[in-house]
Amino acid sequence: MAWVLGGRDDATCQRLLNRVGLQGKQFITDDWPGYHRLIPAAQLTTGKHLTFPIEQDNSNIRHFLARFRRRTKVVSKTEDMVDLSLRLYHHLHDQPAAFAALSATFLSIFS
């Protein structure tokens, strides 16, 4: 899992590609022209019908992290806080045992 913060431009896309690399990867994206400029055609598949799981994950992130909702009072003033929030969300979401251990510790104060 990787992400970068920025606008929807070639520079941001290139930073993401630098982070994940192109070697041996297949990319499934929407039809934004920047992807066609930066990702080799053999590695790129475009279409909204294939991005459903990605949009579902984005929806879950907006649900659990208020800073990603529109019209909210919860804002991040630095990119580091956005990055750390995403790391924490994915750590707890992708590893249920980690969440269970932390929730058990938290709930123990009430018993």
Tab-separated table of C-alpha atoms in Angstrom:
chain	number	residue	atom	x	y	z
A	1	MET	CA	0.000	0.000	0.000
A	2	ALA	CA	1.434	3.362	-0.979
A	3	TRP	CA	0.161	6.912	-1.318
A	4	VAL	CA	1.423	10.408	-1.939
A	5	LEU	CA	-0.205	13.733	-1.272
A	6	GLY	CA	-0.601	16.329	-3.969
A	7	GLY	CA	-2.618	17.484	-6.904
A	8	ARG	CA	-3.789	15.380	-9.800
A	9	ASP	CA	-0.768	16.185	-11.950
A	10	ASP	CA	2.202	14.419	-13.513
A	11	ALA	CA	4.581	15.384	-10.690
A	12	THR	CA	2.379	13.747	-8.032
A	13	CYS	CA	1.866	10.662	-10.178
A	14	GLN	CA	5.630	10.406	-10.729
A	15	ARG	CA	6.274	10.600	-6.977
A	16	LEU	CA	3.867	7.696	-6.480
A	17	LEU	CA	5.529	5.676	-9.238
A	18	ASN	CA	8.945	6.385	-7.689
A	19	ARG	CA	7.633	5.019	-4.410
A	20	VAL	CA	6.099	1.796	-5.776
A	21	GLY	CA	8.303	1.287	-8.843
A	22	LEU	CA	7.287	0.112	-12.291
A	23	GLN	CA	9.176	-3.194	-12.407
A	24	GLY	CA	6.809	-6.171	-12.531
A	25	LYS	CA	3.696	-4.163	-11.649
A	26	GLN	CA	0.287	-3.943	-13.318
A	27	PHE	CA	-1.653	-0.691	-12.789
A	28	ILE	CA	-5.457	-0.448	-12.868
A	29	THR	CA	-6.572	3.172	-13.081
A	30	ASP	CA	-9.255	5.493	-14.316
A	31	ASP	CA	-8.719	7.182	-17.677
A	32	TRP	CA	-6.752	10.227	-16.492
A	33	PRO	CA	-4.275	11.169	-19.285
A	34	GLY	CA	-1.339	11.474	-16.866
A	35	TYR	CA	-1.300	7.744	-16.285
A	36	HIS	CA	-0.938	7.162	-20.024
A	37	ARG	CA	2.013	9.557	-20.139
A	38	LEU	CA	3.908	7.990	-17.229
A	39	ILE	CA	3.017	4.271	-17.172
A	40	PRO	CA	3.964	1.961	-20.051
A	41	ALA	CA	0.879	0.833	-22.009
A	42	ALA	CA	1.666	-2.864	-21.403
A	43	GLN	CA	1.380	-2.305	-17.632
A	44	LEU	CA	-1.701	-0.067	-17.667
A	45	THR	CA	-5.340	-1.113	-17.641
A	46	THR	CA	-7.924	1.665	-17.536
A	47	GLY	CA	-11.617	1.651	-16.765
A	48	LYS	CA	-13.996	2.604	-13.997
A	49	HIS	CA	-15.409	-0.935	-13.811
A	50	LEU	CA	-12.059	-2.185	-12.472
A	51	THR	CA	-11.546	0.556	-9.868
A	52	PHE	CA	-14.536	-0.421	-7.691
A	53	PRO	CA	-12.410	-2.008	-4.896
A	54	ILE	CA	-10.213	1.095	-4.798
A	55	GLU	CA	-13.222	3.391	-4.498
A	56	GLN	CA	-14.670	1.127	-1.799
A	57	ASP	CA	-11.447	1.446	0.198
A	58	ASN	CA	-11.481	5.225	-0.284
A	59	SER	CA	-15.052	5.278	1.009
A	60	ASN	CA	-14.047	3.322	4.113
A	61	ILE	CA	-11.187	5.721	4.784
A	62	ARG	CA	-13.534	8.716	4.509
A	63	HIS	CA	-15.935	6.948	6.875
A	64	PHE	CA	-13.363	6.228	9.591
A	65	LEU	CA	-11.083	9.265	9.256
A	66	ALA	CA	-12.966	12.538	9.550
A	67	ARG	CA	-10.122	14.545	8.053
A	68	PHE	CA	-10.915	13.022	4.630
A	69	ARG	CA	-14.597	13.961	4.612
A	70	ARG	CA	-15.831	17.027	2.893
A	71	ARG	CA	-17.032	20.002	4.928
A	72	THR	CA	-15.511	18.945	8.185
A	73	LYS	CA	-14.022	20.779	11.110
A	74	VAL	CA	-11.392	18.062	11.466
A	75	VAL	CA	-8.480	19.187	9.341
A	76	SER	CA	-4.825	18.321	9.028
A	77	LYS	CA	-2.434	21.199	8.975
A	78	THR	CA	0.539	19.129	7.851
A	79	GLU	CA	1.137	16.368	5.330
A	80	ASP	CA	2.807	14.364	8.110
A	81	MET	CA	-0.473	14.137	10.046
A	82	VAL	CA	-2.340	12.927	6.955
A	83	ASP	CA	0.392	10.346	6.310
A	84	LEU	CA	0.408	9.177	9.930
A	85	SER	CA	-3.397	8.939	9.999
A	86	LEU	CA	-3.369	6.732	6.899
A	87	ARG	CA	-0.584	4.557	8.315
A	88	LEU	CA	-2.468	4.066	11.585
A	89	TYR	CA	-5.734	3.295	9.792
A	90	HIS	CA	-4.127	0.681	7.549
A	91	HIS	CA	-2.140	-0.857	10.414
A	92	LEU	CA	-5.279	-1.389	12.484
A	93	HIS	CA	-7.559	-2.230	9.536
A	94	ASP	CA	-5.217	-4.697	7.814
A	95	GLN	CA	-4.098	-6.440	11.020
A	96	PRO	CA	-7.148	-7.322	13.123
A	97	ALA	CA	-4.951	-8.854	15.838
A	98	ALA	CA	-3.259	-5.488	16.404
A	99	PHE	CA	-6.645	-3.811	16.773
A	100	ALA	CA	-7.920	-6.564	19.098
A	101	ALA	CA	-4.910	-6.163	21.411
A	102	LEU	CA	-5.337	-2.390	21.622
A	103	SER	CA	-9.101	-2.567	22.117
A	104	ALA	CA	-8.707	-5.192	24.870
A	105	THR	CA	-6.281	-2.898	26.690
A	106	PHE	CA	-8.655	0.039	26.324
A	107	LEU	CA	-11.715	-1.918	27.446
A	108	SER	CA	-9.874	-3.300	30.476
A	109	ILE	CA	-9.986	0.127	32.141
A	110	PHE	CA	-13.790	-0.151	32.358
A	111	SER	CA	-13.916	-3.485	34.172
